[in-house]
Amino acid sequence: EGGTNLDAVESFNPNTGQWTSLTPIPTARGGIAAAVGGGRIYVFGGEGNPEPGMNGVFDEVEEYDPVTDSWRSMLARLSHLRVLRAQSPRLRRMIVGWHIEGPFLSAEPGYHGAHPAETMTDPKREHVDELLSILEGDLALITLAPERPGSDEFIRYARSNGLKIALGHTNATAACLQSAAEAGATSFTHLANGCPQQLDRHDNILWRALEQSSLSYGLIPDAIHLSPSLFRLLHHLIPRDRLYYTTDAMAAAGAPPGTYTLGKLALEVGKDRVVKQPGRDNFAGSSLEPINALNKASTMLDNSLQEVWPLMSQHPSQLIGAPPYLVPGAPAEFILAKSADPQSALIFHAVQA
């Protein structure tokens, strides 16, 4: 209304009384008519930004699938991000690759996390081909739930084309996890997260994942996603060369408490820095900054900065196949850590030669 072009799509569940944000329609427009049939939405006419020869009026029917179009929308956003990175020397230095977390995840309650369950889908070879056409040689890591049909074939095909595969947001059996590892999966995304808060103490995804001797494991060192005791325990159980740290941060990283967005989701960041969907208990990413992650890891483990630093730099770099940076001829960029009191938090300053 009022000349505004909209692209938002929401579904209403009368059983729960809740609206759920779906993938937006491909082209924002106003004054449209729509019909629903066979799980698809058909958009008729409407007006939007003028296109050559159209005068801003859409004279055709557009078919929209809220499930498969989630993948197309993600590719469109990835393509846009690559354009933004190409325009900024700073972003080119900072962003060395991409993590595709979804839509090949579990749709089970608790395991899909903040990802919309209705947009989860099975991985296929054509997804790899479409992603490669966007990446144009960029490094990429794909997280998937290996219990989804076709996962092993997808993993083998993705690996043969230079992509890295992680397992996560999954409730797979131990045999399924092992099969995915044999197909080429090399890591597990944010271990002990992307799962329900309450788990069977005898058989759960945490125990099954830890049984896999070939995987590396990502940890979120914020003392929220993993309690300090569990964080320390995982370091005792897993060789350090198979651990890496991640922030799992969303748009509120480093920002004050408030309301933020993740895709079409509205998220709240409390005074405790915990990110949640309004009215829900499950976490929805984090507001953690990498430097604070190192501070917290150092404190929880009673380790020096030098001991935890590789898990936030070298280990994730090796995971995605990025080249080493501390080599002759590389930019002389360093981080200077200062602390007047050995018991206080470290203060970091970037130094560029």
PDB file of N, CA, C and O in Angstrom, residues 13 50 81 108 159 219 226 235-236 245 298 320:
ATOM      1  N   ASN A  13       0.025 -20.645  11.168  1.00  0.00           N
ATOM      2  CA  ASN A  13      -0.340 -21.953  11.687  1.00  0.00           C
ATOM      3  C   ASN A  13      -1.477 -21.770  12.686  1.00  0.00           C
ATOM      4  O   ASN A  13      -1.258 -21.270  13.797  1.00  0.00           O
ATOM      5  N   PRO A  50      10.585  -0.125 -12.483  1.00  0.00           N
ATOM      6  CA  PRO A  50      10.474  -0.294 -13.931  1.00  0.00           C
ATOM      7  C   PRO A  50      11.596  -1.139 -14.513  1.00  0.00           C
ATOM      8  O   PRO A  50      12.755  -0.968 -14.178  1.00  0.00           O
ATOM      9  N   LEU A  81      26.836 -10.448  -1.848  1.00  0.00           N
ATOM     10  CA  LEU A  81      27.938 -10.286  -0.903  1.00  0.00           C
ATOM     11  C   LEU A  81      29.290 -10.332  -1.612  1.00  0.00           C
ATOM     12  O   LEU A  81      30.224  -9.606  -1.245  1.00  0.00           O
ATOM     13  N   GLU A 108      13.777 -31.489  12.225  1.00  0.00           N
ATOM     14  CA  GLU A 108      13.254 -31.902  13.517  1.00  0.00           C
ATOM     15  C   GLU A 108      13.297 -30.741  14.513  1.00  0.00           C
ATOM     16  O   GLU A 108      14.261 -29.963  14.525  1.00  0.00           O
ATOM     17  N   ARG A 159      32.925 -32.645  -2.650  1.00  0.00           N
ATOM     18  CA  ARG A 159      34.356 -32.752  -2.385  1.00  0.00           C
ATOM     19  C   ARG A 159      35.161 -32.872  -3.679  1.00  0.00           C
ATOM     20  O   ARG A 159      36.271 -32.336  -3.787  1.00  0.00           O
ATOM     21  N   LEU A 219      33.690 -25.233  18.139  1.00  0.00           N
ATOM     22  CA  LEU A 219      33.164 -24.860  19.450  1.00  0.00           C
ATOM     23  C   LEU A 219      32.916 -23.359  19.484  1.00  0.00           C
ATOM     24  O   LEU A 219      33.684 -22.587  18.911  1.00  0.00           O
ATOM     25  N   LEU A 226      28.243 -23.159  25.255  1.00  0.00           N
ATOM     26  CA  LEU A 226      28.884 -24.256  25.976  1.00  0.00           C
ATOM     27  C   LEU A 226      29.226 -23.751  27.370  1.00  0.00           C
ATOM     28  O   LEU A 226      29.872 -22.715  27.516  1.00  0.00           O
ATOM     29  N   HIS A 235      37.819 -30.181  25.573  1.00  0.00           N
ATOM     30  CA  HIS A 235      39.253 -30.031  25.310  1.00  0.00           C
ATOM     31  C   HIS A 235      40.052 -31.198  25.880  1.00  0.00           C
ATOM     32  O   HIS A 235      41.114 -31.543  25.348  1.00  0.00           O
ATOM     33  N   HIS A 236      39.573 -31.805  26.936  1.00  0.00           N
ATOM     34  CA  HIS A 236      40.239 -32.994  27.476  1.00  0.00           C
ATOM     35  C   HIS A 236      40.003 -34.212  26.577  1.00  0.00           C
ATOM     36  O   HIS A 236      40.899 -35.043  26.403  1.00  0.00           O
ATOM     37  N   TYR A 245      37.600 -22.826  16.844  1.00  0.00           N
ATOM     38  CA  TYR A 245      36.606 -21.945  17.443  1.00  0.00           C
ATOM     39  C   TYR A 245      35.844 -21.182  16.361  1.00  0.00           C
ATOM     40  O   TYR A 245      36.390 -20.849  15.304  1.00  0.00           O
ATOM     41  N   SER A 298      40.541 -18.337  26.788  1.00  0.00           N
ATOM     42  CA  SER A 298      41.730 -18.277  27.628  1.00  0.00           C
ATOM     43  C   SER A 298      41.368 -18.379  29.101  1.00  0.00           C
ATOM     44  O   SER A 298      42.015 -19.087  29.883  1.00  0.00           O
ATOM     45  N   ILE A 320      39.106 -24.938   5.956  1.00  0.00           N
ATOM     46  CA  ILE A 320      38.499 -24.609   4.672  1.00  0.00           C
ATOM     47  C   ILE A 320      39.523 -24.577   3.543  1.00  0.00           C
ATOM     48  O   ILE A 320      39.176 -24.291   2.393  1.00  0.00           O
TER      49      ILE A 320
END
